[in-house]
Coordinates of C-alpha atoms and ligand atoms in Angstrom, one line a residue:
X473 CA 108.3 109.5 137.9
X474 CA 107.3 106.1 137.1
X475 CA 105.1 105.8 133.9
X476 CA 101.9 103.9 134.6
X477 CA 99.3 103.4 131.8
X478 CA 96.3 101.4 131.6
X479 CA 94.0 99.7 129.1
X480 CA 90.4 100.1 130.5
X481 CA 87.9 98.3 128.3
X482 CA 84.0 98.2 129.2
X483 CA 83.3 94.5 128.4
X484 CA 80.2 95.1 126.4
X485 CA 81.7 93.4 123.2
X486 CA 84.6 91.9 121.6
X487 CA 88.0 93.5 121.3
X488 CA 87.8 95.7 118.3
X489 CA 90.4 97.4 116.1
X490 CA 90.3 100.7 117.9
X491 CA 90.5 99.1 121.3
X492 CA 93.5 97.1 120.3
X493 CA 95.2 100.0 119.0
X494 CA 94.6 101.9 122.2
X495 CA 95.8 99.2 124.1
X496 CA 98.9 98.7 122.0
X497 CA 99.7 102.4 122.2
X498 CA 99.4 102.4 126.2
X499 CA 101.3 99.2 126.4
X500 CA 104.2 100.6 124.2
X501 CA 104.4 103.8 126.2
X502 CA 104.8 102.0 129.4
X503 CA 107.1 99.4 127.9
X504 CA 109.3 102.2 126.3
X505 CA 109.7 103.9 129.6
X506 CA 110.0 100.8 131.9
X507 CA 106.6 101.7 133.3
X508 CA 103.8 99.6 134.4
X509 CA 100.7 98.8 132.2
X510 CA 97.5 97.8 133.9
X511 CA 94.5 95.9 132.6
X512 CA 91.2 97.4 134.1
X513 CA 87.9 96.0 133.3
X514 CA 85.3 98.9 133.4
X515 CA 82.3 96.7 134.1
X516 CA 80.1 99.1 136.1
X517 CA 77.5 99.1 133.4
X518 CA 76.2 95.9 134.7
X519 CA 73.3 95.5 132.1
X520 CA 75.6 95.7 129.2
X521 CA 78.7 94.1 130.7
X522 CA 79.5 90.2 130.2
X523 CA 81.9 87.7 130.9
X524 CA 81.8 86.6 127.3
X525 CA 83.3 89.9 126.3
X526 CA 86.0 89.8 129.0
X527 CA 87.1 86.7 127.7
X528 CA 87.2 87.9 124.0
X529 CA 89.2 90.9 125.1
X530 CA 91.7 88.9 126.9
X531 CA 92.0 86.3 124.2
X532 CA 92.7 89.3 121.8
X533 CA 95.3 90.9 123.8
X534 CA 97.0 87.6 124.5
X535 CA 97.1 87.0 120.9
X536 CA 98.8 90.2 120.3
X537 CA 101.1 89.4 123.1
X538 CA 100.1 92.7 124.8
X539 CA 101.0 91.7 128.4
X540 CA 100.0 93.5 131.5
X541 CA 101.6 93.9 135.0
X542 CA 98.6 94.2 137.1
X543 CA 95.1 93.0 136.5
X544 CA 92.5 92.3 135.0
X545 CA 91.0 94.4 137.8
X546 CA 87.3 94.5 137.7
X547 CA 85.6 97.7 138.9
X548 CA 82.7 95.8 140.2
X549 CA 85.0 94.3 142.7
X550 CA 85.6 97.6 144.1
X551 CA 82.2 99.2 144.6
X552 CA 82.9 99.8 148.3
X553 CA 85.7 102.0 147.4
X554 CA 83.7 104.2 144.9
X555 CA 80.8 104.4 147.5
X556 CA 83.2 105.7 150.2
X557 CA 84.5 108.5 147.9
X558 CA 80.9 109.4 146.9
X559 CA 79.6 109.6 150.5
X560 CA 82.5 111.9 151.2
X561 CA 81.6 114.0 148.2
X562 CA 77.9 114.1 149.4
X563 CA 79.1 115.2 152.6
X564 CA 81.3 118.0 151.4
X565 CA 78.9 119.1 148.9
X566 CA 80.8 118.3 145.7
X567 CA 78.0 115.8 144.9
X568 CA 74.3 115.7 145.5
X569 CA 71.3 113.6 145.2
X570 CA 68.8 113.9 142.4
X571 CA 65.3 112.6 142.8
X572 CA 64.0 113.7 139.4
X573 CA 61.7 111.6 137.4
X574 CA 62.6 110.5 133.8
X575 CA 59.5 112.4 132.9
X576 CA 60.6 115.5 134.4
X577 CA 64.0 115.3 132.7
X578 CA 62.4 114.7 129.3
X579 CA 60.2 117.6 129.7
X580 CA 63.2 119.9 130.8
X581 CA 65.1 118.7 127.9
X582 CA 62.3 119.2 125.3
X583 CA 62.0 122.8 126.9
X584 CA 65.5 123.5 126.6
X585 CA 65.9 122.4 123.1
X586 CA 62.6 124.4 122.1
X587 CA 64.2 127.5 123.5
X588 CA 67.7 127.3 122.2
X589 CA 69.3 126.5 125.5
X590 CA 72.0 123.6 125.6
X591 CA 70.5 120.6 127.2
X592 CA 71.6 120.2 130.8
X593 CA 70.3 119.4 134.3
X594 CA 68.9 122.5 135.9
X595 CA 69.9 121.7 139.5
X596 CA 66.3 121.4 140.6
X597 CA 67.5 118.8 143.4
X598 CA 70.0 121.3 145.0
X599 CA 67.6 123.8 145.5
X600 CA 64.5 121.8 146.5
X601 CA 65.1 119.6 149.6
X602 CA 61.7 117.6 149.8
X603 CA 60.6 115.8 152.9
X604 CA 60.0 111.9 153.0
X605 CA 62.4 111.2 150.2
X606 CA 64.4 108.4 152.1
X607 CA 62.6 105.7 150.2
X608 CA 62.8 107.3 146.9
X609 CA 65.5 106.2 144.5
X610 CA 67.8 108.8 143.4
X611 CA 71.0 109.2 141.4
X612 CA 74.0 111.2 142.6
X613 CA 75.3 114.1 140.5
X614 CA 78.7 115.8 140.5
X615 CA 78.4 119.5 141.4
X616 CA 80.3 120.9 138.4
X617 CA 82.1 124.2 139.1
X618 CA 79.9 127.2 137.6
X619 CA 82.8 129.4 136.5
X620 CA 86.2 129.2 134.9
X621 CA 87.5 126.9 132.4
X622 CA 89.1 123.4 132.1
X623 CA 92.2 123.6 130.3
X624 CA 94.3 120.7 129.4
X625 CA 97.2 120.0 126.8
X626 CA 96.3 116.8 124.7
X627 CA 99.2 114.9 123.4
X628 CA 97.4 114.6 120.1
X629 CA 95.1 117.3 119.8
X630 CA 97.0 120.1 121.5
X631 CA 95.6 122.7 124.0
X632 CA 92.0 122.2 124.9
X633 CA 89.9 124.8 126.9
X634 CA 86.3 124.1 127.9
X635 CA 84.1 126.7 129.7
X636 CA 82.7 125.1 132.9
X637 CA 79.5 126.8 131.9
X638 CA 79.3 124.2 128.9
X639 CA 79.3 121.3 131.4
X640 CA 76.5 119.5 133.1
X641 CA 76.1 118.1 136.7
X642 CA 76.5 114.8 135.2
X643 CA 75.4 111.5 137.0
X644 CA 78.2 109.7 139.0
X645 CA 76.2 107.2 140.6
X646 CA 73.2 105.4 139.2
X647 CA 69.9 104.6 141.1
X648 CA 71.2 101.0 141.6
X649 CA 74.1 102.4 143.6
X650 CA 76.8 101.6 141.0
X651 CA 79.0 104.5 139.8
X652 CA 79.1 105.5 136.2
X653 CA 82.1 105.3 133.9
X654 CA 83.1 109.0 134.4
X655 CA 83.4 108.4 138.0
X656 CA 84.8 105.0 138.6
X657 CA 87.4 105.6 136.0
X658 CA 88.7 108.6 137.5
X659 CA 88.8 107.0 141.1
X660 CA 90.8 104.0 139.4
X661 CA 93.1 106.3 137.5
X662 CA 93.7 108.2 140.7
X663 CA 94.1 105.0 142.8
X664 CA 96.4 103.2 140.4
X665 CA 98.6 106.4 140.0
X666 CA 97.9 106.6 136.2
X667 CA 100.3 108.9 134.7
X668 CA 99.2 108.9 131.1
X669 CA 95.8 108.2 129.6
X670 CA 95.7 107.1 125.9
X671 CA 92.3 106.4 124.6
X672 CA 90.1 106.9 121.6
X673 CA 89.1 110.5 120.5
X674 CA 85.5 109.5 121.1
X675 CA 86.2 110.2 124.9
X676 CA 87.4 113.6 124.4
X677 CA 84.1 115.3 125.9
X678 CA 84.5 113.0 128.8
X679 CA 87.8 114.4 129.8
X680 CA 86.8 118.1 131.1
X681 CA 84.2 116.3 133.3
X682 CA 86.9 113.9 134.6
X683 CA 89.3 116.5 135.1
X684 CA 86.9 118.5 137.3
X685 CA 86.5 115.3 139.5
X686 CA 90.2 114.9 139.8
X687 CA 90.2 118.7 141.0
X688 CA 87.5 118.4 143.4
X689 CA 89.6 115.6 144.9
X690 CA 92.7 117.8 144.9
X691 CA 94.6 115.2 142.8
X692 CA 97.1 115.4 140.2
X693 CA 95.8 115.3 136.7
X694 CA 97.2 112.6 134.2
X695 CA 98.5 113.5 130.9
X696 CA 95.9 112.8 128.1
X697 CA 96.3 111.5 124.6
X698 CA 93.2 111.0 122.5
X699 CA 94.1 109.3 119.4
X700 CA 92.4 109.7 116.0
X701 CA 89.5 107.7 114.9
X702 CA 89.8 104.7 112.6
X703 CA 87.6 104.8 109.6
X704 CA 86.4 102.2 107.0
X705 CA 87.2 102.5 103.2
X706 CA 83.8 104.4 102.9
X707 CA 85.3 107.0 105.5
X708 CA 82.5 106.0 107.8
X709 CA 82.7 104.4 111.2
X710 CA 84.3 100.9 111.0
X711 CA 81.3 98.4 110.3
X712 CA 81.3 94.8 109.5
X713 CA 80.5 95.3 105.9
X714 CA 83.9 94.8 104.4
X715 CA 85.8 93.0 107.1
X716 CA 85.5 92.3 110.8
X717 CA 86.1 94.7 113.6
X718 CA 86.6 91.8 115.8
X719 CA 90.4 91.0 116.7
X720 CA 89.9 87.4 117.2
X721 CA 88.6 86.9 113.8
X722 CA 92.2 87.9 112.5
X723 CA 93.5 85.6 115.0
X724 CA 91.3 82.7 113.5
X725 CA 91.9 83.9 110.0
X726 CA 95.7 83.3 109.4
X727 CA 97.0 86.6 110.5
X728 CA 100.4 86.9 112.2
X729 CA 99.9 88.9 115.3
X730 CA 103.2 90.9 115.0
X731 CA 101.9 91.9 111.3
X732 CA 98.6 92.8 112.7
X733 CA 100.1 95.1 115.5
X734 CA 102.6 96.4 113.0
X735 CA 99.5 97.5 110.8
X736 CA 97.5 99.0 113.7
X737 CA 100.3 100.7 115.0
X738 CA 100.6 102.8 111.9
X739 CA 97.0 103.7 111.9
X740 CA 97.6 106.8 114.1
X741 CA 101.2 106.9 114.7
X742 CA 104.2 107.3 112.3
X743 CA 108.0 107.3 112.4
X744 CA 109.8 108.7 109.5
X745 CA 108.8 106.6 106.5
X746 CA 109.3 103.4 108.4
X747 CA 106.6 100.7 107.3
X748 CA 107.9 97.6 109.2
X749 CA 108.7 97.5 112.8
X750 CA 109.8 94.7 115.1
X751 CA 108.3 94.7 118.6
X752 CA 111.5 96.0 119.9
X753 CA 111.7 98.7 117.3
X754 CA 108.2 99.7 118.3
X755 CA 109.2 100.0 121.9
X756 CA 112.4 101.9 120.9
X757 CA 110.7 104.4 118.8
X758 CA 107.2 105.0 120.2
X759 CA 106.7 108.4 121.7
X760 CA 103.8 110.8 122.0
X761 CA 105.3 113.2 119.3
X762 CA 104.5 111.2 116.2
X763 CA 100.8 110.6 116.7
X764 CA 98.8 111.5 113.6
X765 CA 95.9 113.9 114.2
X766 CA 93.7 113.0 111.3
X767 CA 91.6 109.9 111.2
X768 CA 93.0 106.9 109.5
X769 CA 91.5 104.4 107.0
X770 CA 91.5 100.7 107.8
X771 CA 92.7 99.1 104.7
X772 CA 92.4 95.4 104.6
X773 CA 94.6 95.1 101.4
X774 CA 97.3 96.9 103.2
X775 CA 97.0 94.6 106.1
X776 CA 97.2 91.6 103.8
X777 CA 100.3 93.0 102.3
X778 CA 102.0 93.5 105.6
X779 CA 100.7 90.0 106.8
X780 CA 102.3 88.5 103.6
X781 CA 105.5 90.3 104.1
X782 CA 106.0 88.9 107.6
X783 CA 105.3 85.5 106.3
X784 CA 107.7 85.9 103.6
X785 CA 110.3 87.2 105.9
X786 CA 109.9 85.0 108.8
X787 CA 112.1 82.0 109.8
X788 CA 110.6 78.5 109.0
X789 CA 110.8 77.7 112.8
X790 CA 108.6 80.9 113.5
X791 CA 106.2 80.2 110.7
X792 CA 105.8 76.7 112.0
X793 CA 105.0 78.0 115.5
X794 CA 102.4 80.2 114.1
X795 CA 101.0 77.9 111.6
X796 CA 100.5 74.8 114.1
X797 CA 97.2 76.0 115.5
X798 CA 95.8 75.9 111.9
X799 CA 97.3 72.6 111.1
X800 CA 95.6 71.4 114.3
X801 CA 92.2 72.7 113.3
X802 CA 92.7 70.9 109.9
X803 CA 93.3 67.7 111.8
X804 CA 96.4 67.2 109.8
X805 CA 98.8 64.7 111.0
X806 CA 102.3 66.1 110.5
X807 CA 104.5 63.8 112.5
X808 CA 105.0 61.5 109.5
X809 CA 107.1 62.5 106.6
X810 CA 107.5 64.9 104.8
X811 CA 108.9 67.0 107.5
X812 CA 106.6 70.2 108.0
X813 CA 109.8 72.4 107.8
X814 CA 110.3 71.2 104.2
X815 CA 106.6 71.9 103.3
X816 CA 106.6 75.4 105.0
X817 CA 109.6 76.3 103.0
X818 CA 108.0 75.2 99.8
X819 CA 104.8 77.0 100.4
X820 CA 105.5 80.1 102.5
X821 CA 106.3 82.4 99.9
X822 CA 103.0 81.9 98.2
X823 CA 100.3 82.8 100.7
X824 CA 98.7 85.8 102.0
X825 CA 97.9 84.2 105.4
X826 CA 98.3 81.0 107.4
X827 CA 94.8 79.7 106.6
X828 CA 95.7 79.9 103.0
X829 CA 99.0 78.2 103.6
X830 CA 97.5 75.2 105.3
X831 CA 94.8 75.0 102.6
X832 CA 97.6 75.0 100.0
X833 CA 99.5 72.2 101.6
X834 CA 97.0 70.0 103.2
X835 CA 96.8 67.5 100.3
X836 CA 100.4 66.6 101.1
X837 CA 99.3 65.1 104.6
X838 CA 95.9 64.1 103.8
X839 CA 95.4 60.7 102.3
X840 CA 92.2 61.6 100.3
X841 CA 91.6 64.7 98.3
X842 CA 88.1 65.4 97.2
X843 CA 87.1 65.8 93.5
X844 CA 84.0 67.4 92.6
X845 CA 82.0 67.0 89.3
X846 CA 83.4 70.1 87.7
X847 CA 87.2 68.9 88.3
X848 CA 86.7 65.5 86.8
X849 CA 85.0 67.1 83.9
X850 CA 88.1 69.2 83.5
X851 CA 90.4 66.2 83.5
X852 CA 88.2 64.4 81.2
X853 CA 88.8 67.3 78.7
X854 CA 92.5 66.3 78.4
X855 CA 93.0 64.1 75.4
X856 CA 93.9 60.5 75.9
X857 CA 94.0 61.1 79.7
X858 CA 92.6 57.7 80.6
X859 CA 95.5 56.0 78.7
X860 CA 98.0 58.3 79.7
X861 CA 97.0 57.6 83.6
X862 CA 97.3 54.0 83.2
X863 CA 100.7 54.2 81.8
X864 CA 101.8 56.7 84.3
X865 CA 100.4 54.3 87.1
X866 CA 102.3 51.4 85.6
X867 CA 105.6 53.1 85.2
X868 CA 105.5 54.7 88.6
X869 CA 104.6 51.4 90.2
X870 CA 107.9 49.8 88.7
X871 CA 110.1 52.7 90.0
X872 CA 112.5 51.0 92.7
X873 CA 114.1 54.2 93.8
X874 CA 111.6 56.9 94.3
X875 CA 113.9 59.9 93.2
X876 CA 113.0 63.2 91.8
X877 CA 115.1 62.3 88.7
X878 CA 113.2 58.8 88.1
X879 CA 109.9 60.8 88.4
X880 CA 111.0 63.4 86.0
X881 CA 112.1 60.9 83.6
X882 CA 108.9 59.0 83.4
X883 CA 106.9 62.1 83.0
X884 CA 109.1 63.4 80.3
X885 CA 108.7 60.0 78.2
X886 CA 105.0 60.2 78.4
X887 CA 105.0 63.8 77.3
X888 CA 107.1 62.8 74.4
X889 CA 105.2 59.5 73.4
X890 CA 102.0 61.4 73.4
X891 CA 103.4 64.6 71.9
X892 CA 101.9 66.7 74.7
X893 CA 102.8 70.3 75.5
X894 CA 103.6 71.3 79.2
X895 CA 100.1 72.2 80.0
X896 CA 98.5 69.2 78.7
X897 CA 100.8 66.8 80.9
X898 CA 101.2 68.8 84.1
X899 CA 97.9 70.3 84.5
X900 CA 95.9 67.0 84.8
X901 CA 98.7 65.6 86.9
X902 CA 98.7 68.6 89.1
X903 CA 94.8 68.3 89.5
X904 CA 94.9 64.6 90.4
X905 CA 97.8 64.9 92.8
X906 CA 96.9 68.0 94.7
X907 CA 93.2 68.6 93.7
X908 CA 94.2 72.2 93.0
X909 CA 95.1 74.2 89.7
X910 CA 98.2 75.8 91.2
X911 CA 100.8 74.1 93.3
X912 CA 104.7 74.2 93.4
X913 CA 106.6 71.9 91.0
X914 CA 104.4 69.0 90.6
X915 CA 107.2 66.5 90.0
X916 CA 108.6 67.7 93.4
X917 CA 105.3 67.3 95.1
X918 CA 104.9 63.7 93.6
X919 CA 108.5 63.1 95.0
X920 CA 107.7 64.6 98.4
X921 CA 104.3 62.7 98.9
X922 CA 106.1 59.4 97.9
X923 CA 105.0 56.3 95.9
X924 CA 102.1 55.0 97.8
X925 CA 100.1 58.2 98.2
X926 CA 100.8 59.1 94.4
X927 CA 99.6 55.6 93.1
X928 CA 96.8 55.9 95.4
X929 CA 95.7 59.1 93.9
X930 CA 96.1 58.1 90.3
X931 CA 94.4 54.9 90.9
X932 CA 91.5 56.4 92.4
X933 CA 91.1 58.8 89.5
X934 CA 91.4 56.0 87.0
X935 CA 88.5 54.3 88.9
X936 CA 86.4 57.5 89.0
X937 CA 87.0 58.1 85.3
X938 CA 86.1 54.5 84.6
X939 CA 82.9 54.8 86.2
X940 CA 82.1 58.2 85.1
X941 CA 80.0 57.8 81.9
Ligands
LIG2011 N1 85.8 101.9 129.5 C1 86.0 102.9 128.5 C2 85.8 102.4 127.1 O1 85.8 101.1 127.0 C3 87.5 103.2 128.7 C4 87.8 104.7 128.3 C5 89.0 105.1 128.9 O2 90.0 104.7 128.7 O3 88.9 106.0 129.9 O4 85.6 103.2 126.1
ZN2012 ZN1 66.9 116.1 140.4

């Protein structure tokens, strides 16, 4: 049997963490079994679906390198297909038209709640065929079996048994003629020969209804895996309070896609005590046995840790590939010296993410660095700083061969001459050259950015200090 899985998002918002994880599991399962993976856009809720969401979902999947073999298939392009099946069901009596008004349904619901009856449709429209209804709008309901049970073996949650008495004659087609999720999803799963449905736990109540549709169409029922919910630190549903739920924000905020995938993989699945997985290891080890039943907590600190781990352990070439979009965004020109590879090597062990990395090294490529009032004040606090800078400027200016050793010697001479400790010589220099209080070895940075830029920055600061008071 060929394994066929799908990711079937409703395009009513961006790709969120839970969605990305579902997509990842479905993708991994098909990839690890040499199966097919389909991307299906479930856009039959036309009032809430929009192309912006479709774009955002696709952008997120592409960033994570979750690729699909077929799709994206839009359900609204196949409305005729659903209609055909619905008509057949109307004819054979497994579905029926319901003309009830909202008002009637509201009253019914209120009555049922008041009398401790589980709210559900009362099949009014099966029994009462009214005349002159042709022009009136109707929904179409599925005639759910009255007796028996729906039983399925969920790959995460185990055996699930639901009494048909608990289920409603739910709506499969709206008044506007467009099918609802529970119907179109089943028809497509059937049509596409989906063998395994992996989705969020929030869908588990839909599954018995969907199985009953499969049964009424005499079709084979796919296997199900309803994966656990992802919660925030506060053990509540993921909200924007502490971090974003939008995948593309992680893309734009300097995360490595492989690190992100590694992190979300583990939010609902585990393999021994293994923390770090390459994509091929994921494909190799992924199975249905190791899903975690309990809900998991999205911990941004852990994600940051994994991201940093990936940056620290990646080849310079790979980091370069990942960091280029951020370099572009910062409009850094890196085709001149120093070579970006050297800079990445120097900085990559120091940062949590790629934005931070670019922010750490952009002073190397930019001509100017901006000094604010606070920074200048800080520099002024260093004793004799004005005098020192002038001497450094002149000595640097006289250097013929811009070598690390020559730079080092000059700084050492000045340190001695003014009887300075390390902090009092390196800190002001660091701030002037980098605009920051933290950097790699400052002598090395001075060596790397070369004479012109070094002199330019020192000179600029001398002028600022001169005009400061
Ligand atoms: N369109 C549904 C959703 O986005 C998909 C559920 C399913 O995978 O069946 O939640
Ligand atoms: Zn009705």
